[in-house]
PDB file of C-alpha atoms and ligand atoms in Angstrom:
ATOM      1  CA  UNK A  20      -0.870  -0.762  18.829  1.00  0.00           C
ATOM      2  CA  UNK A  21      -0.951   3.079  19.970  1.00  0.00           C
ATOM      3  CA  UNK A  22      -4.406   4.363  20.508  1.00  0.00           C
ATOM      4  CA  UNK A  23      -3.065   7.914  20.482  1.00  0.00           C
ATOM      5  CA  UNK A  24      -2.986  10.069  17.201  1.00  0.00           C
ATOM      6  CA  UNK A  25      -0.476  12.933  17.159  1.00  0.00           C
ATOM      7  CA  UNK A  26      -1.828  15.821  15.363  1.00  0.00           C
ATOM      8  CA  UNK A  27      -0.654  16.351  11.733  1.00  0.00           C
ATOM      9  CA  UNK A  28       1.630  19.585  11.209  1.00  0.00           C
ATOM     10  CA  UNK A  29      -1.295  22.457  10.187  1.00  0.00           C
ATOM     11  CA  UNK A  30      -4.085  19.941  10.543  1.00  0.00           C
ATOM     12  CA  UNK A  31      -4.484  19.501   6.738  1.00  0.00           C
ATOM     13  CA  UNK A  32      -5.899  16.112   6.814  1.00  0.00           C
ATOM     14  CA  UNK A  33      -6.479  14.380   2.842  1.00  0.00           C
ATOM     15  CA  UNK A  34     -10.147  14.110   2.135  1.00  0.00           C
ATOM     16  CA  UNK A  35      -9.055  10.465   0.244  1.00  0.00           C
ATOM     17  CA  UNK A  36      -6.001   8.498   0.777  1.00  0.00           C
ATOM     18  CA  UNK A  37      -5.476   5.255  -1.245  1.00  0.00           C
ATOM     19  CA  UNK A  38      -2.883   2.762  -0.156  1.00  0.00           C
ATOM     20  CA  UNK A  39      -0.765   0.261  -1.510  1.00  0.00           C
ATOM     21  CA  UNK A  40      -0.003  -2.274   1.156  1.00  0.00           C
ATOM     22  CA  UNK A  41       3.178  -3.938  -0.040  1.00  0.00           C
ATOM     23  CA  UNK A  42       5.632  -6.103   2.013  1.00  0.00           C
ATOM     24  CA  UNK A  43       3.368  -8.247   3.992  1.00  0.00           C
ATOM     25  CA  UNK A  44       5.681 -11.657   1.936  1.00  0.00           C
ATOM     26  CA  UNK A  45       9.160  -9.796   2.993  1.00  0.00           C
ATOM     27  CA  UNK A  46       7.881  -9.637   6.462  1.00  0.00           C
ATOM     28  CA  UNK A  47       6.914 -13.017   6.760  1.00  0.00           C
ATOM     29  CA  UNK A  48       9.945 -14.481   4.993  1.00  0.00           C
ATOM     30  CA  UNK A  49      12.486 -12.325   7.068  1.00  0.00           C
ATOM     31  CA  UNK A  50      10.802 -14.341  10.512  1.00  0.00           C
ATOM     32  CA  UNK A  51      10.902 -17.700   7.994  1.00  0.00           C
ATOM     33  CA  UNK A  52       7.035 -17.932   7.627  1.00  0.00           C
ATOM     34  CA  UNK A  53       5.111 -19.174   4.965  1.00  0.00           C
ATOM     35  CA  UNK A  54       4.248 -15.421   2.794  1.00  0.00           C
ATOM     36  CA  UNK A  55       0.292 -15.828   4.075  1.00  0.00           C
ATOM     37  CA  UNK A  56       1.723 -15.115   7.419  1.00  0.00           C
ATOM     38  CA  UNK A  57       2.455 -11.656   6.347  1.00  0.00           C
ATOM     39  CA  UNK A  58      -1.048 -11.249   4.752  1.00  0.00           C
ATOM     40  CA  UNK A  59      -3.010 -12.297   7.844  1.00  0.00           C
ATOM     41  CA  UNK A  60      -0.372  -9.930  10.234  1.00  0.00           C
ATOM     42  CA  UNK A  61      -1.362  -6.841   7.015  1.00  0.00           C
ATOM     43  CA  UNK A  62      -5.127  -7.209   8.254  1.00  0.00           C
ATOM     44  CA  UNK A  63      -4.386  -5.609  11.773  1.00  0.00           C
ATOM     45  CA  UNK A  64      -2.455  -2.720   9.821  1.00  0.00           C
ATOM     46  CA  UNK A  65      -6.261  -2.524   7.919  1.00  0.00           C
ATOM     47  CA  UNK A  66      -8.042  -1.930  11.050  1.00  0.00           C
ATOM     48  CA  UNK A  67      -5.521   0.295  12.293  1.00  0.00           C
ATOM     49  CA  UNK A  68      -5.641   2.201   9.328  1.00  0.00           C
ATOM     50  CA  UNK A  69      -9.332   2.660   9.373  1.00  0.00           C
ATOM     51  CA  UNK A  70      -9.600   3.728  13.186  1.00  0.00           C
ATOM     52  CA  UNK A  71      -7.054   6.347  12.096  1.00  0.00           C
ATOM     53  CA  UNK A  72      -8.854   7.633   9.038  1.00  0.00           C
ATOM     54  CA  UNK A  73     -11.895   7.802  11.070  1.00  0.00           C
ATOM     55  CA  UNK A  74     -10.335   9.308  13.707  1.00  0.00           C
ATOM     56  CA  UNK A  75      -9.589  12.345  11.420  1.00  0.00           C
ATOM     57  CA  UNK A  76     -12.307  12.439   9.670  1.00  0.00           C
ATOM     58  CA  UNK A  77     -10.846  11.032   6.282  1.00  0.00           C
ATOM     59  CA  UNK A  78     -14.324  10.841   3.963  1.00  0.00           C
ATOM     60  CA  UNK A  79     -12.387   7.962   1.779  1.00  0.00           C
ATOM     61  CA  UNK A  80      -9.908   5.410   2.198  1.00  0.00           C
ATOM     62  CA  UNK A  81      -8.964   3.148  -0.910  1.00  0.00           C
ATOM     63  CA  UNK A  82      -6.700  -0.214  -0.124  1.00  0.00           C
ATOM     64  CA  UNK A  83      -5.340  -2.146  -2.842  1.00  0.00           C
ATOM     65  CA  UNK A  84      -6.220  -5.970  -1.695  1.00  0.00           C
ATOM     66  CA  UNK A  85      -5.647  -7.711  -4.926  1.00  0.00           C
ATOM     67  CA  UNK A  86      -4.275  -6.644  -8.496  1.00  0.00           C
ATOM     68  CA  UNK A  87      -5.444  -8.499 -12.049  1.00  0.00           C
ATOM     69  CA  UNK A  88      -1.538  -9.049 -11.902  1.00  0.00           C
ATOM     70  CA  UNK A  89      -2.008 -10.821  -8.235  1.00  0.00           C
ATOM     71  CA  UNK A  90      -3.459 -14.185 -10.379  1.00  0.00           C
ATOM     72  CA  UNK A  91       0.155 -15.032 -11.795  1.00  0.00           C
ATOM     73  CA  UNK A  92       1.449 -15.193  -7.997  1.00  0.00           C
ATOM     74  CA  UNK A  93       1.911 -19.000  -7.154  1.00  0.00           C
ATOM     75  CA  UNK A  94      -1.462 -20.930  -6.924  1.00  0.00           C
ATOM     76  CA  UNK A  95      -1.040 -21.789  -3.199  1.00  0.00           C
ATOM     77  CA  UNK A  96      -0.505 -18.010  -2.382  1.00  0.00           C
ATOM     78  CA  UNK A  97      -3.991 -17.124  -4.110  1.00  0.00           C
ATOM     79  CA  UNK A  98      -5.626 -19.555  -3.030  1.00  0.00           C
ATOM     80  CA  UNK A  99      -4.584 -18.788   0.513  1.00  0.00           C
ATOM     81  CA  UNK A 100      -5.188 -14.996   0.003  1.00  0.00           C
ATOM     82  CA  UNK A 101      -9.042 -15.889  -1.389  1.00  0.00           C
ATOM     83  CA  UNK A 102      -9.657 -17.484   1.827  1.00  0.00           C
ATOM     84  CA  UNK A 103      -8.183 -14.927   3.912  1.00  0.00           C
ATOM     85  CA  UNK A 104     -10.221 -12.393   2.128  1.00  0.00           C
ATOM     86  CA  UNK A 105     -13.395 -14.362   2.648  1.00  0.00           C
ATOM     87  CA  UNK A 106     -12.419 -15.016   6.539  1.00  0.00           C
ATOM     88  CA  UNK A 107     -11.963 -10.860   6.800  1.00  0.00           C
ATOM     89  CA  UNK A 108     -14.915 -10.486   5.269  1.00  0.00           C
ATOM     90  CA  UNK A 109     -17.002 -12.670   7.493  1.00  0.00           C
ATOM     91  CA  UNK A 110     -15.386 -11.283  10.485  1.00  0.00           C
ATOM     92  CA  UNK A 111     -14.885  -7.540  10.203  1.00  0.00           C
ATOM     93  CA  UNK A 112     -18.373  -6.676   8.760  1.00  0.00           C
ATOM     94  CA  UNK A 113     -20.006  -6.331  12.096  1.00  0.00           C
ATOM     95  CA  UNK A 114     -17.780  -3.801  12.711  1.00  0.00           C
ATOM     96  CA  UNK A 115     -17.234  -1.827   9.905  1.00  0.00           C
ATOM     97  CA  UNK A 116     -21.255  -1.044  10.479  1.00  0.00           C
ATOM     98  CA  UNK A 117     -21.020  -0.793  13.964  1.00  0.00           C
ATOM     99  CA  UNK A 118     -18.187   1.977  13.383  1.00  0.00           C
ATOM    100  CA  UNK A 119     -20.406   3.754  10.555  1.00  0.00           C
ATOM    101  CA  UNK A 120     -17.781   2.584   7.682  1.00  0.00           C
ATOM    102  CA  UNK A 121     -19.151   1.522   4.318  1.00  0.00           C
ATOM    103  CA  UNK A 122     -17.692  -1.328   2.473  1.00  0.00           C
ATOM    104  CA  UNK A 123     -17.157  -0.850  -1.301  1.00  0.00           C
ATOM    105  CA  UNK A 124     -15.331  -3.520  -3.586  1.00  0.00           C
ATOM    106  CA  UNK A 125     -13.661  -1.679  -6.623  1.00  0.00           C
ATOM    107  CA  UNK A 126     -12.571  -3.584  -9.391  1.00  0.00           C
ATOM    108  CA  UNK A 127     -13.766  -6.948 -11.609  1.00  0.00           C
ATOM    109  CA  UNK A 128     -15.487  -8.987  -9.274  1.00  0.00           C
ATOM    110  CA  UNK A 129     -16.441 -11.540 -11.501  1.00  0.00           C
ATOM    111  CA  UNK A 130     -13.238 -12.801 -11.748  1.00  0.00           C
ATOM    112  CA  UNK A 131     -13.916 -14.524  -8.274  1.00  0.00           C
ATOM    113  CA  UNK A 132     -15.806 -17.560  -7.646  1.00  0.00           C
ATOM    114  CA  UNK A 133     -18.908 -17.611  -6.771  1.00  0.00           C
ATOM    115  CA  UNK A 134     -19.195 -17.445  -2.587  1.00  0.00           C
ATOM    116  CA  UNK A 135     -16.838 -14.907  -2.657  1.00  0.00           C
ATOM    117  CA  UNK A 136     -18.774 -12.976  -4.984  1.00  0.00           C
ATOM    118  CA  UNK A 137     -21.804 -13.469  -2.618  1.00  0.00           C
ATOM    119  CA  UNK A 138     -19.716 -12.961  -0.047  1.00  0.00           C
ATOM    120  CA  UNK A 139     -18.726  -9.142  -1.119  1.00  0.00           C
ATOM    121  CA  UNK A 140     -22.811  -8.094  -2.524  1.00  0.00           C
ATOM    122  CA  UNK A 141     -23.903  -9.133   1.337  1.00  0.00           C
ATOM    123  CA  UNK A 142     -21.077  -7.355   3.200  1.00  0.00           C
ATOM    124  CA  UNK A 143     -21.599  -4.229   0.809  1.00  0.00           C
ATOM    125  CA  UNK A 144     -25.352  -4.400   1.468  1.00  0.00           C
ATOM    126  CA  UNK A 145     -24.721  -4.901   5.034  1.00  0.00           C
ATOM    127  CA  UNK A 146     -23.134  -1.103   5.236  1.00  0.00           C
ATOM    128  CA  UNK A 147     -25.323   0.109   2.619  1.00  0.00           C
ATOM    129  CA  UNK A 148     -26.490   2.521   4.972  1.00  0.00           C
ATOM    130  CA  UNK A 149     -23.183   3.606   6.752  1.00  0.00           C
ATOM    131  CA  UNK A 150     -22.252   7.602   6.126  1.00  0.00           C
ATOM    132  CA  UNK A 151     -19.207   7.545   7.992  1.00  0.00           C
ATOM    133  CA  UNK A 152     -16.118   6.585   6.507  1.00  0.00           C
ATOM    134  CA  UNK A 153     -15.895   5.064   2.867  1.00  0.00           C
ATOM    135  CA  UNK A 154     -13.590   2.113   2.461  1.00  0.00           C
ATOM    136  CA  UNK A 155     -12.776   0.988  -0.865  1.00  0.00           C
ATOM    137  CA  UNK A 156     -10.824  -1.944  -1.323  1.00  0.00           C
ATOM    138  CA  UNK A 157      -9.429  -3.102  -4.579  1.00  0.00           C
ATOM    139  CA  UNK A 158     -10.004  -6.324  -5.614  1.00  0.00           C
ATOM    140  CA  UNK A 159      -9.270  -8.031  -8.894  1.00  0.00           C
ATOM    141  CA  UNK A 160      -8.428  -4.507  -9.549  1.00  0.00           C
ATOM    142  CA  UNK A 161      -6.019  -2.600 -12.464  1.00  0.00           C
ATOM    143  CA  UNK A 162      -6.063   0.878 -13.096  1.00  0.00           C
ATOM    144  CA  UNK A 163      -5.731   0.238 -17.012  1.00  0.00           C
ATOM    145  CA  UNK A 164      -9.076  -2.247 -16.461  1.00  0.00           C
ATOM    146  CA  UNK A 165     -10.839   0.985 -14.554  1.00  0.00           C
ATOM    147  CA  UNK A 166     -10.258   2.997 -17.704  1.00  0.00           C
ATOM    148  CA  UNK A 167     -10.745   0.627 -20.199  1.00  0.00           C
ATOM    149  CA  UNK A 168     -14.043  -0.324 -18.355  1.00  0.00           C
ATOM    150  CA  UNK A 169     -15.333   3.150 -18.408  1.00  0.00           C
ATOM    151  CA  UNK A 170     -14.688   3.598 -21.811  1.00  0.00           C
ATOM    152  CA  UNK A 171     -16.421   0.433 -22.621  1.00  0.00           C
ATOM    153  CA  UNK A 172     -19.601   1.934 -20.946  1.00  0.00           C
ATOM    154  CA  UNK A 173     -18.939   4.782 -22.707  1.00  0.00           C
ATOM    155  CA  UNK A 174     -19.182   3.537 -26.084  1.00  0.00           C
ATOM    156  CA  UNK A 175     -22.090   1.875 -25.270  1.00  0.00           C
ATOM    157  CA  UNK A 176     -24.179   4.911 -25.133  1.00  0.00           C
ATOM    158  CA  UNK A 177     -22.438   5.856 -27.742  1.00  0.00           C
ATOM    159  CA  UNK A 178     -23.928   2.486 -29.804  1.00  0.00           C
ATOM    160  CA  UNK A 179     -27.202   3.390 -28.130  1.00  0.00           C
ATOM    161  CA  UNK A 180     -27.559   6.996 -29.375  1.00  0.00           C
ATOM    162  CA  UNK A 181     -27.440   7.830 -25.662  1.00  0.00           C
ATOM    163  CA  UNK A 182     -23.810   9.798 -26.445  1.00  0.00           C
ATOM    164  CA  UNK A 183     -22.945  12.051 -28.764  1.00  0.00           C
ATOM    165  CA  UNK A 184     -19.447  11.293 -29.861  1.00  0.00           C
ATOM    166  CA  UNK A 185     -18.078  15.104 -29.931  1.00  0.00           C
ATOM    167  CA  UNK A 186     -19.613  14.800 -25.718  1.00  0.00           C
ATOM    168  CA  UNK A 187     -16.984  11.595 -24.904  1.00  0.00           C
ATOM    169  CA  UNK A 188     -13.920  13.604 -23.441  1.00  0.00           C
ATOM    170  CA  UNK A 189     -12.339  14.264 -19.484  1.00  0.00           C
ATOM    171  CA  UNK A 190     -15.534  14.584 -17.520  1.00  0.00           C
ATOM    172  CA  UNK A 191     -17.974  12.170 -19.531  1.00  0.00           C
ATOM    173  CA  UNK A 192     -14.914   9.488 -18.817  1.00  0.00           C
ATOM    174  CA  UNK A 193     -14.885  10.606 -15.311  1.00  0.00           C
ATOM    175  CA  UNK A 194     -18.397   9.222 -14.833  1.00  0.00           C
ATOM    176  CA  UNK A 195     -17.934   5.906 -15.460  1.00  0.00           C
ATOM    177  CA  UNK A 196     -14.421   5.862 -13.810  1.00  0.00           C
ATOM    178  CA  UNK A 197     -14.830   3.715 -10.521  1.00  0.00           C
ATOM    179  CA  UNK A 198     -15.038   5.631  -7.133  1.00  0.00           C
ATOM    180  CA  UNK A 199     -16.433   9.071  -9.498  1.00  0.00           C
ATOM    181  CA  UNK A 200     -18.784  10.027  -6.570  1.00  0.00           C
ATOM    182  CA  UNK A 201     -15.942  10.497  -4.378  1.00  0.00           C
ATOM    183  CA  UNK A 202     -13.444  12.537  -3.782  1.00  0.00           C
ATOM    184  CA  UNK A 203      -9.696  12.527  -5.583  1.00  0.00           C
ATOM    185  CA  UNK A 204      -7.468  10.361  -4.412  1.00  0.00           C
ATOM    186  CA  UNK A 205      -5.253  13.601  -2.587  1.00  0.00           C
ATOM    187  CA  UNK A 206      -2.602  11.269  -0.913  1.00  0.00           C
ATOM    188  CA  UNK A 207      -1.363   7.741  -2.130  1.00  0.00           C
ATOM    189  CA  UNK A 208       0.994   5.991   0.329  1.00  0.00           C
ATOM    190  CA  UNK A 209       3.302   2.759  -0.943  1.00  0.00           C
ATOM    191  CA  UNK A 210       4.514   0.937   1.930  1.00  0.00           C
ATOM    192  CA  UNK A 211       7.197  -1.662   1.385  1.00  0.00           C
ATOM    193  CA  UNK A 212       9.958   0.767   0.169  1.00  0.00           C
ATOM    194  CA  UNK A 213       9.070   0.104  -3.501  1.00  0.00           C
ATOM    195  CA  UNK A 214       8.438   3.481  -5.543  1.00  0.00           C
ATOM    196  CA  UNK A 215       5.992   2.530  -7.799  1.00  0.00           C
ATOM    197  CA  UNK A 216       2.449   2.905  -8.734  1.00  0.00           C
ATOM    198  CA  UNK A 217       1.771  -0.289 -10.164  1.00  0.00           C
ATOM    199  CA  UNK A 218      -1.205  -0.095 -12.208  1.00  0.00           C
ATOM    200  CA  UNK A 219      -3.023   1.126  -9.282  1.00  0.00           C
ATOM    201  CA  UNK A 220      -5.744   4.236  -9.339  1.00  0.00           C
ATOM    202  CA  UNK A 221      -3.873   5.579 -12.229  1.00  0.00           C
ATOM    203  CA  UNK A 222      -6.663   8.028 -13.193  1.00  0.00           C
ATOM    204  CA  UNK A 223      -7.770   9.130  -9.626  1.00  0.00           C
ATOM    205  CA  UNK A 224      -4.460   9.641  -8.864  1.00  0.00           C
ATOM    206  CA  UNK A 225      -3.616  12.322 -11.543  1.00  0.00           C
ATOM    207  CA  UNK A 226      -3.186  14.824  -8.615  1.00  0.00           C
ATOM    208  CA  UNK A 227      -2.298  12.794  -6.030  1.00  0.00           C
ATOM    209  CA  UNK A 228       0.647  13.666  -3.605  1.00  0.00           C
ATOM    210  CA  UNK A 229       3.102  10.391  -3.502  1.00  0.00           C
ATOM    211  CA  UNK A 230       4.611   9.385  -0.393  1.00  0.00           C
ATOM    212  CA  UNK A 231       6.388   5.884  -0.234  1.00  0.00           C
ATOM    213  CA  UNK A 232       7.373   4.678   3.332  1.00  0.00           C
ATOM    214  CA  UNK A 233      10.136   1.798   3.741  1.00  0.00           C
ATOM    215  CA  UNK A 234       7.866   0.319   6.756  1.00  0.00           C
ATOM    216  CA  UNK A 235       6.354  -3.071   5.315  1.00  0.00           C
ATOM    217  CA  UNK A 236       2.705  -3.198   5.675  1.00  0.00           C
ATOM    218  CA  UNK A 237       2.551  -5.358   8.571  1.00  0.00           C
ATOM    219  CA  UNK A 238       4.317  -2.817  10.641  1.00  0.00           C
ATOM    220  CA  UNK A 239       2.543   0.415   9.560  1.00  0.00           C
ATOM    221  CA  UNK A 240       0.545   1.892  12.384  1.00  0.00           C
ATOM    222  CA  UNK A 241       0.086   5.551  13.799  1.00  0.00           C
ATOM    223  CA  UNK A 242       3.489   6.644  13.541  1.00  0.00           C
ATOM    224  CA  UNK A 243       3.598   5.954   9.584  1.00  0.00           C
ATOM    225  CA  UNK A 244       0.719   7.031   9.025  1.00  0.00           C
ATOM    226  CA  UNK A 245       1.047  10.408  10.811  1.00  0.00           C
ATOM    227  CA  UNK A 246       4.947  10.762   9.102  1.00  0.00           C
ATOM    228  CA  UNK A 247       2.817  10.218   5.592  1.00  0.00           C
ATOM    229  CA  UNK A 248      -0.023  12.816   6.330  1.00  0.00           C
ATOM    230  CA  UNK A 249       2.210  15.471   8.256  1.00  0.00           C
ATOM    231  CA  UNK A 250       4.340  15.237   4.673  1.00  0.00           C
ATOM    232  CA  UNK A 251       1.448  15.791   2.715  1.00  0.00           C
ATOM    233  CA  UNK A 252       0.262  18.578   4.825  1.00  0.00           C
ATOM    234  CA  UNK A 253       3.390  20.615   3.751  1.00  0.00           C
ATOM    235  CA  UNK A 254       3.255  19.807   0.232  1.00  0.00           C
ATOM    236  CA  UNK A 255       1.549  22.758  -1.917  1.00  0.00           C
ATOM    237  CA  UNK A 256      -0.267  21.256  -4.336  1.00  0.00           C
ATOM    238  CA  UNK A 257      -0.289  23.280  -7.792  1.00  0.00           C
ATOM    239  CA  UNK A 258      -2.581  21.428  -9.861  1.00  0.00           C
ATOM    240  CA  UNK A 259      -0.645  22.594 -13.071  1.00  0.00           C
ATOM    241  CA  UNK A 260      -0.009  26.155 -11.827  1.00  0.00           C
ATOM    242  CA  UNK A 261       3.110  28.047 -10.377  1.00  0.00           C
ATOM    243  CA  UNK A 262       3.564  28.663  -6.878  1.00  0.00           C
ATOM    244  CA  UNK A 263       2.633  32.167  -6.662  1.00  0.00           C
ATOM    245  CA  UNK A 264      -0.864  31.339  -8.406  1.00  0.00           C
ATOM    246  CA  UNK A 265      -1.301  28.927  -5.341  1.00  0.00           C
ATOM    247  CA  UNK A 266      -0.313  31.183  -2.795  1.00  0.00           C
ATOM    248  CA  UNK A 267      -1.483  33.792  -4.298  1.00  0.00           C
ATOM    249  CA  UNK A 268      -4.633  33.273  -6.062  1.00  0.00           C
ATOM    250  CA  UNK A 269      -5.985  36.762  -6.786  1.00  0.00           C
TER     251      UNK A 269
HETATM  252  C1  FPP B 318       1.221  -7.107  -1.036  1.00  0.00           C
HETATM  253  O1  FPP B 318       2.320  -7.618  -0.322  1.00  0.00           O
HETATM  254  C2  FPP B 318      -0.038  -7.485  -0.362  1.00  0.00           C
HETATM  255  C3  FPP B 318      -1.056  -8.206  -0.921  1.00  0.00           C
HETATM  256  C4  FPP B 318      -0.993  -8.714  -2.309  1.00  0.00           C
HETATM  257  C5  FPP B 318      -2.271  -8.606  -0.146  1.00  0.00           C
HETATM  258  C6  FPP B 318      -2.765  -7.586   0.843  1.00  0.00           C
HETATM  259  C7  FPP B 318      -3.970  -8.105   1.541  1.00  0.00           C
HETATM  260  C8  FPP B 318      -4.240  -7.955   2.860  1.00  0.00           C
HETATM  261  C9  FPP B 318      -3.380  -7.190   3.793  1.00  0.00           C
HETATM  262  C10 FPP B 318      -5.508  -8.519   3.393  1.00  0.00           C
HETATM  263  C11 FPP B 318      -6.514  -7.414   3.550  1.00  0.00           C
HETATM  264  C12 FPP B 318      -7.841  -7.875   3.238  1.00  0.00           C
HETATM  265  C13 FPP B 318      -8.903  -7.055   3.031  1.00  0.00           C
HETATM  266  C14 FPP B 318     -10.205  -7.655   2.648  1.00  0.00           C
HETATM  267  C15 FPP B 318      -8.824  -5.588   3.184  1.00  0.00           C
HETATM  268  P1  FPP B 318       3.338  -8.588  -1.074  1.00  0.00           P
HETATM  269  O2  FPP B 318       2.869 -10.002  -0.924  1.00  0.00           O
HETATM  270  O3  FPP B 318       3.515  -8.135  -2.486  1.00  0.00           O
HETATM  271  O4  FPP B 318       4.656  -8.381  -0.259  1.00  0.00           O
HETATM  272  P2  FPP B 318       6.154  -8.540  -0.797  1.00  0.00           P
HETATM  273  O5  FPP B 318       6.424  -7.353  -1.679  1.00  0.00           O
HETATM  274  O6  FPP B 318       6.949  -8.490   0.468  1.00  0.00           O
HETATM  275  O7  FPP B 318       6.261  -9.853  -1.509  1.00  0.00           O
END
């Protein structure tokens, strides 16, 4: 592990970058070790990941942990995965406070039993107070469930006579999406060599710059990371205009 950081190309860092850590089974299988190998050798990529984020001052970092899907994988695999996220939990807390990071949990928590339910309230109370860097991971998480949620929540004022129906559209959605205090996701990264977005932050990534590395998760450190945010830094991101708009603007 490098503690260097090579400057991105024009210094045009992502204010949010999400993450989908795929190929921590492929790189357990290809040394013949049991898949949970790979998931405990992904957790060092996590804390590599979040020294580099704070590093360069990234406000939000989003990892994808778990996905509703993530239930149908064999029952020895969850199970193992439930105790490894309880065991990172435990362990990295201290940590995460003592390095200013706060913990958030996105997705339906009550799907999990409950310790690990207790488990996730006391480490997000126990960086409560933490301003530095925001780490979201994604747990029990779908990014058809986020929207579905919010719109649940929606029509609930709705029912109330909180919300008028001609007021539900874009931005009264937006409130109730998860993470809507942050900022956009600006850069989602898919390790693994899969190109796929698989029912991840599907409306926080509307705008999001794609970049999908063939390194599997367990082997992403500083050099992937800096090949994915010097790429985004010479994207030019349109937002639904032409170029000459962006470049341009007046
Ligand atoms: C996807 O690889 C990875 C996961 C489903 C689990 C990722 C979890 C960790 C790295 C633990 C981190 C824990 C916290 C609390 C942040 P895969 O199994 O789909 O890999 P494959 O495509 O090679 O089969």
């Amino acid at each position: 592990m490098s503690e260097s950081f090579t400057t991105p190309v024009e210094g045009i860092m992502p204010r949010h970058i999400a993450i989908i850590m795929d190929g921590n089974g492929r790189w357990a299988e290809a040394q013949g070790q049991p898949r949970v190998i790979g998931h405990r050798a992904g957790v060092k990529s996590v804390r590599e990941v979040v020294r580099l984020c704070r590093e360069q001052n990234v406000e939000a970092l989003t990892l994808f942990a778990f996905s509703s899907e993530n239930w149908s994988r064999p029952a020895r695999e969850v199970q193992l995965l439930m105790r490894l996220f309880m065991t990172v939990l435990r362990r990295e807390i201290k940590l995460l406070k003592k390095s200013n990071v706060r913990l958030r949990i996105i997705g339906d928590i009550s799907g999990f039993d409950d310790k690990l339910q207790q488990r996730i309230r006391d480490a997000e109370q126990t960086t409560a107070e933490c301003d530095g860097l925001l780490l979201n991971v994604a747990a029990n998480y779908g990014g058809r469930w986020d929207i579905a949620n919010a719109a649940q929540k929606m029509c609930q004022l709705v029912q109330q006579g909180e919300l008028d129906i001609n007021d539900v559209n874009e931005q009264t959605m937006q409130r109730f999406i998860c993470m809507a205090d942050q900022p956009e996701v600006d850069l989602l990264i898919r390790t693994g060599g899969e190109q796929r977005i698989s029912n991840f932050l599907m409306w926080q990534c509307a705008y999001a710059e794609l970049f999908f590395s063939e390194a599997l998760w367990p082997d992403f450190a500083d050099a992937e990371f800096t090949e994915a945010v010097d790429c985004f830094a010479r994207r030019q991101r349109r937002f639904g205009l032409i170029g000459a708009q962006v470049t341009n603007p007046n």
